[in-house]
Short mmCIF file of C-alpha atoms and ligand atoms in Angstrom, two decimals:
data_model
loop_
_atom_site.label_atom_id
_atom_site.label_comp_id
_atom_site.label_asym_id
_atom_site.label_seq_id
_atom_site.Cartn_x
_atom_site.Cartn_y
_atom_site.Cartn_z
CA MET A 56 -8.97 4.47 18.80
CA SER A 57 -8.03 7.20 20.87
CA LYS A 58 -7.48 10.70 19.01
CA PRO A 59 -4.12 11.71 20.93
CA MET A 60 -3.62 14.91 18.90
CA ASN A 61 -6.39 17.65 17.58
CA ARG A 62 -6.83 16.77 13.77
CA ARG A 63 -6.31 20.18 12.30
CA LYS A 64 -3.06 20.35 13.92
CA PHE A 65 -2.29 16.44 12.86
CA LEU A 66 -2.98 17.69 9.16
CA ASP A 67 -1.22 21.04 9.56
CA PHE A 68 2.01 19.52 10.93
CA LEU A 69 2.33 16.91 7.85
CA GLY A 70 2.47 19.80 6.07
CA LYS A 71 -0.84 19.54 4.18
CA GLY A 72 -2.40 22.70 5.58
CA THR A 73 -1.28 25.49 3.16
CA LEU A 74 -1.50 24.01 0.15
CA GLY A 75 -2.99 25.43 -3.40
CA MET A 76 -1.68 28.76 -1.97
CA ALA A 77 0.70 29.63 -4.29
CA LEU A 78 -0.58 28.75 -7.38
CA MET A 79 -0.02 30.73 -10.30
CA PRO A 80 -2.21 31.18 -13.13
CA PRO A 81 -2.19 28.21 -15.77
CA LEU A 82 0.21 28.37 -19.25
CA MET A 83 -0.58 25.44 -21.19
CA SER A 84 -2.37 21.79 -20.70
CA SER A 85 -0.61 19.01 -18.74
CA PRO A 86 -2.06 15.99 -17.52
CA PHE A 87 -2.90 17.76 -14.28
CA GLY A 88 -5.52 20.19 -16.16
CA SER A 89 -3.30 23.59 -16.75
CA THR A 90 0.63 23.74 -16.68
CA ILE A 91 1.69 26.35 -13.75
CA PRO A 92 4.81 28.16 -14.55
CA GLY A 93 8.29 27.29 -12.31
CA GLN A 94 8.81 29.91 -9.56
CA ASN A 95 12.72 29.44 -11.02
CA ASN A 96 14.18 27.76 -13.56
CA PHE A 97 15.16 24.29 -11.85
CA SER A 98 14.91 21.30 -14.16
CA LEU A 99 15.46 17.08 -13.72
CA GLN A 100 17.59 14.84 -15.98
CA GLY A 101 15.92 11.99 -15.87
CA ILE A 102 17.37 8.06 -15.57
CA ARG A 103 17.44 5.66 -18.73
CA PRO A 104 15.99 2.33 -18.17
CA CYS A 105 18.06 0.44 -16.17
CA ALA A 106 18.97 -3.77 -15.72
CA GLU A 107 21.68 -3.70 -13.26
CA ASP A 108 21.60 -5.06 -9.71
CA ASP A 109 21.77 -1.92 -8.33
CA LEU A 110 19.94 0.91 -6.74
CA ARG A 111 20.39 3.78 -9.36
CA LEU A 112 19.27 7.11 -8.51
CA ALA A 113 19.18 10.20 -11.20
CA ASP A 114 21.61 13.37 -10.29
CA GLY A 115 20.33 15.20 -7.54
CA PHE A 116 19.26 12.12 -5.70
CA GLN A 117 20.75 9.79 -2.81
CA TYR A 118 19.66 7.44 -0.70
CA ASP A 119 20.89 5.50 2.78
CA LEU A 120 19.57 2.23 4.08
CA LEU A 121 17.73 2.51 6.73
CA ILE A 122 16.62 -0.74 7.48
CA ARG A 123 17.28 -4.55 6.26
CA TRP A 124 15.49 -7.61 6.54
CA GLY A 125 16.68 -9.50 9.74
CA ASP A 126 18.29 -6.30 11.11
CA PRO A 127 16.95 -5.73 15.12
CA ILE A 128 14.74 -3.44 16.15
CA SER A 129 14.88 -3.92 19.96
CA ASN A 130 16.30 -6.51 22.22
CA SER A 131 13.55 -8.85 21.07
CA ASP A 132 12.49 -8.07 17.97
CA ARG A 133 13.93 -8.36 14.20
CA PHE A 134 12.59 -6.44 11.06
CA GLY A 135 10.22 -8.37 9.01
CA TYR A 136 10.44 -9.53 5.29
CA ASN A 137 9.17 -7.80 2.15
CA ASN A 138 8.91 -4.68 3.48
CA ASP A 139 6.04 -2.83 1.70
CA TYR A 140 3.80 0.47 2.45
CA THR A 141 6.04 3.37 4.73
CA ALA A 142 4.40 5.68 6.96
CA PHE A 143 6.17 8.21 8.75
CA ILE A 144 4.13 9.88 11.95
CA PRO A 145 5.91 12.35 13.66
CA ASP A 146 6.22 13.12 17.65
CA ASP A 147 6.08 16.74 17.64
CA PRO A 148 5.09 19.10 15.16
CA SER A 149 8.49 21.68 17.26
CA ASN A 150 11.06 18.22 15.74
CA PRO A 151 10.04 16.94 12.32
CA HIS A 152 13.07 14.59 12.50
CA SER A 153 11.66 12.26 15.25
CA GLY A 154 8.76 9.86 14.94
CA PHE A 155 7.36 6.39 14.09
CA LEU A 156 7.52 4.53 11.08
CA TRP A 157 5.14 2.12 10.48
CA VAL A 158 6.40 -0.50 7.81
CA ASN A 159 4.17 -3.17 6.19
CA HIS A 160 5.72 -6.69 5.53
CA GLU A 161 3.87 -8.32 2.90
CA TYR A 162 4.86 -12.00 2.33
CA VAL A 163 7.99 -14.13 2.93
CA ASP A 164 10.37 -16.03 -0.07
CA PRO A 165 10.51 -19.56 1.78
CA LYS A 166 13.82 -20.17 0.37
CA PHE A 167 15.37 -16.94 1.73
CA VAL A 168 13.41 -16.61 5.08
CA SER A 169 13.16 -20.16 5.99
CA GLN A 170 15.54 -21.45 4.08
CA TYR A 171 13.22 -24.24 2.73
CA ASP A 172 13.90 -25.98 -0.61
CA GLY A 173 11.04 -27.73 -1.45
CA LYS A 174 12.03 -30.99 -0.90
CA LYS A 175 10.48 -32.29 1.92
CA LYS A 176 7.69 -31.16 4.59
CA LYS A 177 8.19 -28.10 6.12
CA THR A 178 8.83 -28.22 9.39
CA LYS A 179 6.75 -26.40 12.65
CA GLU A 180 10.05 -24.28 13.31
CA GLN A 181 10.14 -23.16 9.54
CA VAL A 182 6.73 -22.31 9.27
CA LYS A 183 6.76 -20.03 13.06
CA THR A 184 10.04 -18.62 11.10
CA GLU A 185 7.55 -17.74 7.94
CA MET A 186 4.43 -16.22 10.34
CA TYR A 187 7.04 -13.88 12.06
CA ASN A 188 8.36 -12.45 9.30
CA VAL A 189 4.81 -11.07 7.87
CA GLY A 190 3.00 -8.27 9.32
CA GLY A 191 4.33 -4.97 10.25
CA SER A 192 7.08 -3.02 12.11
CA ILE A 193 6.63 -0.22 14.56
CA LEU A 194 9.95 1.66 14.71
CA ARG A 195 10.95 5.02 16.16
CA VAL A 196 13.15 7.07 13.84
CA LYS A 197 14.89 10.03 14.19
CA LYS A 198 17.65 11.75 12.51
CA ASP A 199 21.31 11.52 13.84
CA ASP A 200 24.27 14.15 14.32
CA ASN A 201 25.00 13.61 10.57
CA ASP A 202 21.59 14.37 9.49
CA GLN A 203 21.02 10.98 8.67
CA TRP A 204 18.15 8.89 10.00
CA MET A 205 17.86 6.12 11.80
CA VAL A 206 16.31 3.25 13.71
CA ASP A 207 16.51 4.15 17.39
CA THR A 208 16.83 0.46 18.64
CA ASN A 209 16.95 2.07 22.41
CA ALA A 210 13.65 3.76 22.68
CA GLU A 211 10.49 2.00 23.78
CA GLY A 212 7.71 1.43 21.22
CA ASN A 213 9.88 -0.47 18.89
CA ARG A 214 7.66 -3.93 18.38
CA ARG A 215 6.40 -6.11 15.31
CA LEU A 216 3.01 -7.14 14.37
CA HIS A 217 2.78 -10.91 13.05
CA ALA A 218 0.75 -13.81 11.53
CA LEU A 219 0.79 -14.80 15.25
CA THR A 220 -0.41 -11.66 16.49
CA GLU A 221 -3.97 -11.65 17.86
CA ILE A 222 -5.99 -8.48 16.81
CA PRO A 223 -10.06 -8.09 17.43
CA PHE A 224 -12.42 -7.23 14.98
CA ASN A 225 -14.19 -4.06 15.10
CA TRP A 226 -17.57 -5.40 14.63
CA HIS A 227 -21.11 -5.98 16.16
CA GLU A 228 -20.86 -10.15 15.07
CA PRO A 229 -18.31 -12.88 15.33
CA ILE A 230 -16.59 -13.12 11.81
CA ALA A 231 -16.51 -16.71 11.31
CA GLY A 232 -17.71 -18.04 15.23
CA SER A 233 -14.87 -15.62 16.48
CA LYS A 234 -14.52 -11.79 17.92
CA THR A 235 -10.63 -11.86 16.76
CA ALA A 236 -8.14 -13.38 14.50
CA ILE A 237 -4.97 -14.91 14.91
CA GLY A 238 -2.37 -12.70 12.76
CA THR A 239 -2.33 -9.90 10.30
CA LEU A 240 -0.54 -10.82 6.68
CA ALA A 241 -0.24 -9.89 3.24
CA ASN A 242 0.34 -6.43 4.54
CA CYS A 243 0.17 -4.57 1.22
CA SER A 244 -0.15 -0.61 0.94
CA GLY A 245 -2.18 1.44 3.74
CA GLY A 246 -3.26 4.61 4.74
CA ILE A 247 -2.67 7.36 7.79
CA THR A 248 -5.96 8.18 9.70
CA PRO A 249 -7.17 12.16 10.90
CA TRP A 250 -5.96 11.23 14.46
CA GLY A 251 -2.29 9.84 13.47
CA THR A 252 -3.32 5.81 13.89
CA ILE A 253 -2.67 4.35 10.46
CA LEU A 254 -4.39 1.56 8.03
CA THR A 255 -2.32 -1.83 7.36
CA CYS A 256 -4.19 -3.79 4.02
CA GLU A 257 -4.56 -7.34 3.79
CA GLU A 258 -3.67 -8.01 0.02
CA ASN A 259 -3.26 -11.38 -1.09
CA TYR A 260 -4.28 -13.76 2.07
CA ASP A 261 -5.57 -16.34 0.22
CA SER A 262 -1.94 -17.58 -0.41
CA PHE A 263 -1.99 -17.80 3.67
CA TRP A 264 -4.89 -19.25 4.55
CA GLY A 265 -6.50 -20.04 1.30
CA GLU A 266 -9.85 -18.96 0.14
CA ARG A 267 -13.32 -20.51 0.99
CA ASN A 268 -14.96 -21.68 -2.01
CA PHE A 269 -18.65 -19.66 -1.73
CA GLU A 270 -20.66 -22.81 -3.18
CA THR A 271 -19.08 -25.46 -2.08
CA GLY A 272 -17.71 -23.78 1.45
CA ASP A 273 -14.37 -25.72 1.10
CA VAL A 274 -11.12 -24.32 1.73
CA GLU A 275 -9.42 -24.12 -1.05
CA TYR A 276 -5.64 -23.23 -1.89
CA ALA A 277 -3.22 -22.38 -4.65
CA GLY A 278 -1.33 -25.40 -4.79
CA ARG A 279 -0.24 -26.27 -1.33
CA GLY A 280 -0.13 -22.46 -0.44
CA LEU A 281 2.82 -22.05 1.67
CA GLY A 282 2.07 -24.96 3.73
CA TRP A 283 1.02 -23.14 7.46
CA GLN A 284 -2.31 -25.26 7.20
CA GLU A 285 -0.05 -28.59 8.45
CA TYR A 286 0.41 -26.93 11.95
CA TYR A 287 -2.43 -24.05 12.65
CA GLU A 288 -5.69 -24.04 11.51
CA HIS A 289 -7.77 -20.19 11.02
CA PRO A 290 -10.42 -19.44 8.45
CA PRO A 291 -9.51 -17.35 5.69
CA GLU A 292 -12.78 -14.95 6.58
CA HIS A 293 -10.38 -14.03 9.11
CA TYR A 294 -8.06 -12.42 6.91
CA GLY A 295 -8.50 -9.36 4.07
CA TRP A 296 -9.27 -6.90 6.20
CA VAL A 297 -7.99 -3.31 6.19
CA VAL A 298 -6.01 -3.04 9.96
CA GLU A 299 -5.75 -0.48 12.23
CA VAL A 300 -2.71 0.07 14.21
CA ASP A 301 -2.11 2.67 16.92
CA LEU A 302 1.67 3.06 16.91
CA LYS A 303 2.44 4.40 20.03
CA THR A 304 0.30 1.21 22.13
CA GLY A 305 0.66 -1.41 19.27
CA LYS A 306 -2.92 -1.96 19.82
CA ALA A 307 -4.66 -2.98 16.38
CA GLN A 308 -8.46 -3.52 15.13
CA LYS A 309 -9.67 -5.55 12.27
CA HIS A 310 -12.48 -2.94 10.29
CA VAL A 311 -15.51 -5.23 8.94
CA ALA A 312 -16.99 -2.33 7.42
CA LEU A 313 -14.69 -1.62 4.84
CA GLY A 314 -15.33 -5.12 3.72
CA ARG A 315 -13.10 -8.11 2.81
CA CYS A 316 -10.74 -8.48 -0.45
CA ALA A 317 -7.50 -8.36 -1.51
CA HIS A 318 -7.23 -4.52 -0.21
CA GLU A 319 -4.53 -3.14 -1.73
CA CYS A 320 -4.32 0.47 0.41
CA ALA A 321 -6.82 3.03 2.50
CA THR A 322 -6.87 6.41 1.87
CA VAL A 323 -8.32 8.14 4.29
CA LYS A 324 -10.37 11.53 4.05
CA GLU A 325 -12.22 13.53 6.93
CA LEU A 326 -15.14 15.85 5.66
CA PRO A 327 -15.56 19.12 6.99
CA ASP A 328 -18.16 17.26 9.79
CA GLY A 329 -15.69 15.22 11.27
CA ARG A 330 -17.60 12.31 9.09
CA ILE A 331 -14.47 9.84 7.46
CA VAL A 332 -14.20 8.56 3.55
CA VAL A 333 -11.80 5.58 3.10
CA TYR A 334 -11.03 4.47 -0.97
CA THR A 335 -9.72 1.24 -1.15
CA GLY A 336 -9.25 -1.09 -4.34
CA ASP A 337 -9.36 -4.97 -4.88
CA ASP A 338 -5.86 -5.33 -6.78
CA ALA A 339 -7.00 -8.46 -8.96
CA ASN A 340 -7.86 -8.67 -12.43
CA ASN A 341 -11.48 -7.25 -13.10
CA GLU A 342 -11.79 -6.05 -9.34
CA CYS A 343 -13.23 -3.21 -8.01
CA ILE A 344 -13.07 0.60 -6.30
CA TYR A 345 -14.63 0.92 -3.16
CA LYS A 346 -15.49 4.18 -1.24
CA PHE A 347 -16.56 4.06 2.83
CA ILE A 348 -18.30 7.07 4.19
CA SER A 349 -18.72 7.00 7.80
CA SER A 350 -22.09 7.84 8.77
CA LYS A 351 -20.62 9.41 12.54
CA PRO A 352 -17.37 11.55 13.00
CA GLY A 353 -14.41 9.46 13.49
CA SER A 354 -16.31 5.99 12.62
CA LEU A 355 -14.28 3.39 10.90
CA SER A 356 -17.28 0.84 11.89
CA GLU A 357 -20.39 2.97 11.40
CA GLY A 358 -21.60 3.89 7.56
CA THR A 359 -21.99 2.97 4.48
CA LEU A 360 -19.43 0.60 1.81
CA TYR A 361 -20.06 1.61 -1.82
CA VAL A 362 -18.79 0.46 -5.24
CA ALA A 363 -17.14 2.61 -8.07
CA ASN A 364 -19.56 2.30 -11.08
CA LEU A 365 -17.48 3.71 -14.09
CA ARG A 366 -20.19 3.62 -16.67
CA ASP A 367 -22.59 5.33 -14.93
CA GLY A 368 -20.18 7.35 -12.46
CA ARG A 369 -21.83 6.53 -9.76
CA TRP A 370 -20.80 4.80 -6.41
CA GLU A 371 -22.95 2.03 -5.74
CA SER A 372 -24.44 1.01 -2.04
CA LEU A 373 -23.45 -2.19 -0.61
CA ASP A 374 -26.01 -1.44 2.41
CA TYR A 375 -27.73 -5.05 2.79
CA GLU A 376 -31.45 -3.70 4.28
CA LYS A 377 -31.62 -0.64 0.76
CA GLN A 378 -30.66 -3.57 -1.95
CA PRO A 379 -32.78 -6.65 -2.62
CA ILE A 380 -30.27 -7.86 -4.83
CA LEU A 381 -28.55 -8.25 -1.76
CA GLN A 382 -30.95 -9.84 0.51
CA GLU A 383 -31.83 -12.58 -2.66
CA ASN A 384 -27.94 -13.03 -2.09
CA PHE A 385 -26.96 -13.11 1.26
CA LYS A 386 -27.77 -13.74 5.00
CA SER A 387 -26.48 -10.35 6.26
CA GLN A 388 -24.91 -7.42 5.65
CA THR A 389 -21.77 -9.13 7.46
CA GLU A 390 -21.92 -11.84 4.56
CA VAL A 391 -22.10 -9.12 1.92
CA LEU A 392 -19.09 -7.55 3.54
CA ILE A 393 -17.18 -10.81 3.97
CA ARG A 394 -17.97 -12.11 0.05
CA LEU A 395 -17.11 -8.16 -1.28
CA ARG A 396 -16.22 -9.81 -4.99
CA GLU A 397 -19.69 -11.27 -5.11
CA SER A 398 -21.33 -8.75 -3.66
CA SER A 399 -19.81 -5.80 -5.80
CA LYS A 400 -20.82 -7.19 -8.33
CA LEU A 401 -24.57 -7.96 -8.16
CA VAL A 402 -24.85 -4.11 -7.47
CA GLY A 403 -23.30 -2.89 -10.73
CA GLY A 404 -19.46 -2.48 -9.56
CA SER A 405 -17.13 -2.14 -12.29
CA ARG A 406 -14.45 -4.82 -13.30
CA LEU A 407 -11.68 -2.88 -13.25
CA ASP A 408 -7.78 -3.79 -14.31
CA ARG A 409 -6.28 -4.67 -10.88
CA PRO A 410 -6.80 -1.41 -8.78
CA GLU A 411 -3.98 -0.75 -7.21
CA ASP A 412 -2.27 2.55 -4.41
CA ILE A 413 -4.98 5.04 -4.56
CA GLU A 414 -4.07 9.34 -3.56
CA ILE A 415 -5.92 12.13 -3.58
CA ASP A 416 -3.94 14.96 -5.15
CA PRO A 417 -3.33 18.05 -2.45
CA VAL A 418 -4.19 20.41 -5.23
CA THR A 419 -6.96 19.60 -6.90
CA GLY A 420 -8.36 17.12 -4.66
CA ALA A 421 -9.05 14.52 -7.35
CA VAL A 422 -8.55 10.75 -6.56
CA PHE A 423 -5.75 9.15 -8.29
CA ILE A 424 -5.98 5.50 -8.78
CA SER A 425 -2.98 3.12 -10.38
CA LEU A 426 -4.40 0.06 -12.49
CA THR A 427 -1.27 -1.91 -12.99
CA ASN A 428 -2.24 -4.13 -16.02
CA ASN A 429 -4.75 -6.83 -16.93
CA LYS A 430 -2.88 -9.50 -19.31
CA PRO A 431 -5.61 -11.57 -19.82
CA LYS A 432 -7.36 -8.51 -21.11
CA GLY A 433 -4.16 -7.63 -23.38
CA ASN A 434 -3.81 -4.44 -21.08
CA PHE A 435 0.35 -4.87 -20.22
CA HIS A 436 0.98 -1.61 -19.18
CA GLY A 437 -1.92 -0.24 -17.15
CA SER A 438 -2.59 3.47 -16.57
CA ILE A 439 -3.53 6.04 -13.33
CA LEU A 440 -7.08 6.44 -13.21
CA LYS A 441 -8.68 9.81 -12.02
CA LEU A 442 -11.65 10.48 -10.61
CA GLU A 443 -13.30 14.01 -9.83
CA GLU A 444 -16.31 13.82 -6.95
CA GLU A 445 -19.58 15.58 -8.13
CA ASN A 446 -18.74 19.27 -6.37
CA GLY A 447 -15.62 17.99 -5.30
CA ARG A 448 -17.43 16.53 -2.30
CA TYR A 449 -15.78 12.80 -1.16
CA ASP A 450 -18.96 12.44 0.58
CA SER A 451 -21.01 12.69 -3.32
CA LEU A 452 -22.10 9.55 -4.68
CA LYS A 453 -21.13 10.73 -8.21
CA PHE A 454 -17.88 11.17 -9.88
CA LYS A 455 -16.45 11.42 -13.40
CA PRO A 456 -13.65 9.23 -14.26
CA GLY A 457 -10.79 9.96 -16.94
CA THR A 458 -7.47 8.48 -17.61
CA PHE A 459 -4.52 10.50 -15.85
CA LEU A 460 -1.78 8.57 -17.91
CA ALA A 461 -1.70 5.63 -19.69
CA GLY A 462 1.12 2.98 -19.14
CA GLY A 463 3.44 2.26 -22.63
CA LYS A 464 6.31 3.44 -24.70
CA ASP A 465 5.11 6.84 -25.38
CA THR A 466 5.53 8.07 -21.75
CA GLY A 467 7.91 5.18 -20.32
CA PHE A 468 6.72 3.88 -17.56
CA SER A 469 4.40 -0.22 -17.15
CA CYS A 470 2.26 -1.04 -14.66
CA PRO A 471 2.18 1.71 -12.56
CA ASP A 472 1.86 0.67 -8.53
CA ASN A 473 2.55 2.90 -5.60
CA MET A 474 2.05 6.49 -5.67
CA ALA A 475 2.90 9.72 -3.51
CA PHE A 476 2.06 13.52 -3.90
CA ASP A 477 4.26 15.37 -2.48
CA GLY A 478 3.88 18.84 -0.51
CA ALA A 479 3.75 20.49 -3.46
CA GLY A 480 1.82 18.53 -5.72
CA ASN A 481 4.30 16.39 -7.54
CA LEU A 482 3.55 12.78 -8.48
CA TRP A 483 5.77 10.32 -7.39
CA PHE A 484 4.95 6.63 -8.43
CA THR A 485 6.21 3.60 -8.93
CA SER A 486 6.42 0.51 -11.41
CA ASP A 487 5.94 -3.12 -10.82
CA ILE A 488 6.55 -5.14 -13.56
CA SER A 489 6.68 -8.79 -12.39
CA GLY A 490 10.09 -10.28 -11.60
CA ARG A 491 9.04 -13.28 -14.27
CA ALA A 492 8.28 -10.85 -16.95
CA MET A 493 10.63 -8.02 -16.63
CA ASN A 494 13.32 -7.24 -19.57
CA GLN A 495 11.19 -9.30 -21.73
CA GLY A 496 9.01 -9.22 -24.57
CA GLU A 497 6.40 -6.60 -24.17
CA TYR A 498 8.57 -5.72 -20.98
CA ALA A 499 11.61 -5.56 -22.20
CA THR A 500 12.19 -1.80 -23.52
CA PHE A 501 11.17 -1.29 -19.51
CA LYS A 502 14.06 -3.20 -18.05
CA ASN A 503 13.97 -3.07 -14.27
CA ASN A 504 11.20 -1.65 -12.18
CA GLY A 505 11.24 2.33 -11.56
CA LEU A 506 10.76 5.36 -9.65
CA PHE A 507 8.89 8.26 -11.54
CA VAL A 508 7.97 11.62 -10.94
CA VAL A 509 5.53 13.83 -13.03
CA PRO A 510 6.63 17.29 -12.01
CA ARG A 511 4.03 19.61 -10.96
CA ARG A 512 5.08 22.72 -12.23
CA GLY A 513 7.84 24.34 -14.31
CA THR A 514 9.18 23.43 -17.85
CA GLN A 515 8.84 19.83 -17.10
CA ALA A 516 5.14 19.90 -16.00
CA GLY A 517 3.15 17.07 -16.64
CA SER A 518 6.17 14.87 -18.27
CA VAL A 519 7.42 11.38 -16.83
CA LEU A 520 10.72 11.87 -15.51
CA GLN A 521 12.39 8.28 -14.73
CA VAL A 522 14.55 9.18 -11.08
CA GLY A 523 15.36 5.35 -10.04
CA SER A 524 16.04 1.90 -10.79
CA ALA A 525 15.56 -0.49 -8.81
CA PRO A 526 17.64 -3.88 -8.55
CA ASN A 527 17.27 -7.14 -10.27
CA ASP A 528 13.68 -8.74 -9.78
CA ALA A 529 12.56 -5.61 -6.83
CA GLU A 530 10.15 -3.50 -7.18
CA PHE A 531 10.11 -0.01 -5.14
CA THR A 532 7.01 0.52 -2.92
CA GLY A 533 6.02 2.53 -0.35
CA LEU A 534 6.67 5.51 -0.76
CA SER A 535 6.63 8.29 1.95
CA PHE A 536 7.07 11.73 2.71
CA ALA A 537 8.82 12.84 6.05
CA THR A 538 7.13 16.00 7.41
CA ASP A 539 9.58 18.53 5.92
CA GLY A 540 9.77 16.71 2.54
CA LYS A 541 12.84 16.11 2.30
CA THR A 542 13.43 12.66 2.83
CA LEU A 543 11.37 9.94 1.10
CA PHE A 544 11.70 6.72 2.40
CA MET A 545 10.90 3.86 0.15
CA SER A 546 10.82 0.34 0.26
CA VAL A 547 13.01 -2.16 -1.93
CA GLN A 548 10.85 -5.55 -2.00
CA HIS A 549 11.79 -8.82 -2.90
CA PRO A 550 15.21 -8.02 -5.06
CA GLY A 551 16.50 -11.80 -6.06
CA GLU A 552 12.99 -13.34 -6.24
CA THR A 553 13.37 -15.10 -9.56
CA SER A 554 16.33 -16.62 -7.78
CA SER A 555 16.37 -21.02 -8.35
CA SER A 556 18.24 -21.38 -5.04
CA LEU A 557 20.43 -19.78 -3.31
CA SER A 558 23.55 -20.96 -4.91
CA ASN A 559 21.85 -19.46 -8.19
CA LEU A 560 21.20 -16.40 -7.13
CA THR A 561 19.66 -13.00 -9.46
CA SER A 562 20.40 -10.24 -6.98
CA ARG A 563 22.61 -9.76 -4.05
CA TRP A 564 21.68 -5.95 -3.58
CA PRO A 565 22.36 -4.66 -0.72
CA GLU A 566 25.31 -5.87 0.26
CA GLY A 567 26.76 -7.47 -2.92
CA GLY A 568 29.75 -9.72 -2.48
CA ASN A 569 28.12 -13.03 -1.72
CA SER A 570 25.50 -11.82 0.16
CA ILE A 571 21.99 -12.93 -0.29
CA PRO A 572 19.49 -10.65 -1.39
CA ARG A 573 17.76 -8.31 1.52
CA PRO A 574 14.99 -6.39 1.30
CA ALA A 575 15.32 -2.66 2.80
CA VAL A 576 14.18 0.52 3.50
CA VAL A 577 16.28 3.32 1.97
CA CYS A 578 15.93 7.42 2.42
CA ILE A 579 16.15 9.21 -0.49
CA SER A 580 17.27 12.84 -0.25
CA GLY A 581 18.72 15.54 -2.34
CA SER A 582 18.75 18.64 -4.33
CA GLY A 583 16.70 16.82 -7.14
CA LEU A 584 13.78 16.08 -4.52
CA GLU A 585 14.01 19.63 -2.72
CA GLY A 586 14.50 21.16 -6.40
CA LEU A 587 11.49 19.95 -7.48
CA GLN A 588 9.24 20.77 -4.00
CA ALA A 589 10.92 24.69 -4.73
CA LEU A 590 9.56 25.16 -7.78
FE1 FEO B 651 0.64 -5.79 -2.71
FE2 FEO B 651 -0.97 -4.81 -5.39
O1 FEO B 651 0.29 -5.11 -4.71
CA1 CA B 652 1.06 -2.70 -4.77
CA1 CA B 653 1.87 -4.83 -7.20
#
């Protein structure tokens, strides 16, 4: 993709250029390594877990709705369903209050999206409606005269990508016989490239077009899947990729070199020589974490993919030419990348507890990974894993793993998922207790899903504070900060997901009354957000 902006400038106006400059001497121990004294005595009063059908925030925080499922974004397009990852890309360093907001749309709930009641065969129109509601939205956003963010529906550039959008592969060979795929779907979390495009990750692709059994070659669906295959035929190999989108043009490409799995996210670092490192996790029980290191500056297609071996603290190469065991089991590098789950175990990849989001600590450079849970193994509450690359080099092939925080009653959170560091190095994260498990058994004390912060400095440094509680059945996802750190964009995904029908709803958020629930993006602001960053 083109690089419309000098990379250093881009990072600077994201506010990342001066981090680490204001560090004070350590005082005492915290999960961050050492506690840094605050520059004032600001502190937050967290909230208790809550089971109300409402979006509750701690004192010092407020939110405004930015956009909801079904809202028009232009004369021809509407906002999709189940919004997840968000990424704010400002237009210009001199005006951080205007830019693009990318939003993922992960999956559909047919009872809401196509009013499919499960009683007879879904019509083609219903399938097309569902296909339109996944993918992503490119939004032009700005602050209005009242200092509130709004979607500028009259601006050029608002558009949708969805399950009917044609997208080429960035690879030298066809994938399942084609150089292009139809559609992007299962778009969970993502990342931002140094040249200002976004990466959107196709996670649970098998729930749309199934998965091919490697032994038999048959495509298998969980149940009947969504039934899209009754009207359309697309190979499963066309999904499960990291997709790059240029927000200015809407052009997209699927990056085969980053491998194919249930990608949760793709977190990018640029090396001093311009080469690119991408961390990505495969969110399923007993699956792996990967790292791509490019061989050329600015490339997401030329380089080597590695899998994490936590036992030995080593990144194991998935290079077909260098691994005889891959040559014995697969026909080519392309097949290794398509069948990443099988190939990664052959070279020693560690089976982990559902790797979700990955973020890089802006103060120490450590790599943080949410391991949300692994119920069959008895891990109900998950943890946040920390990897320290050898000598702080992102292209190192050795690392030291450790647990940053473990979920459970002691820490007050369970099932960590999306994370974001703000410009001051405070860690924000959300929880994803599944709708059917929430408020019951092991999970009862945590109540609805939440938003949490781990302050970096001051008297609360290193403690876990709950600052938000989600509506019934919902999870918070897609945390991202505006350039000035004064707004936290956040998705509210799948409110009312466990409703048995439209006449028996578990949530009516956000409108209340007699409304059906609608996923939405909110803008969080307030003295709590700003006070923490000023510590
Ligand atoms: Fe879409 Fe793993 O969350
Ligand atoms: Ca997630
Ligand atoms: Ca999750």
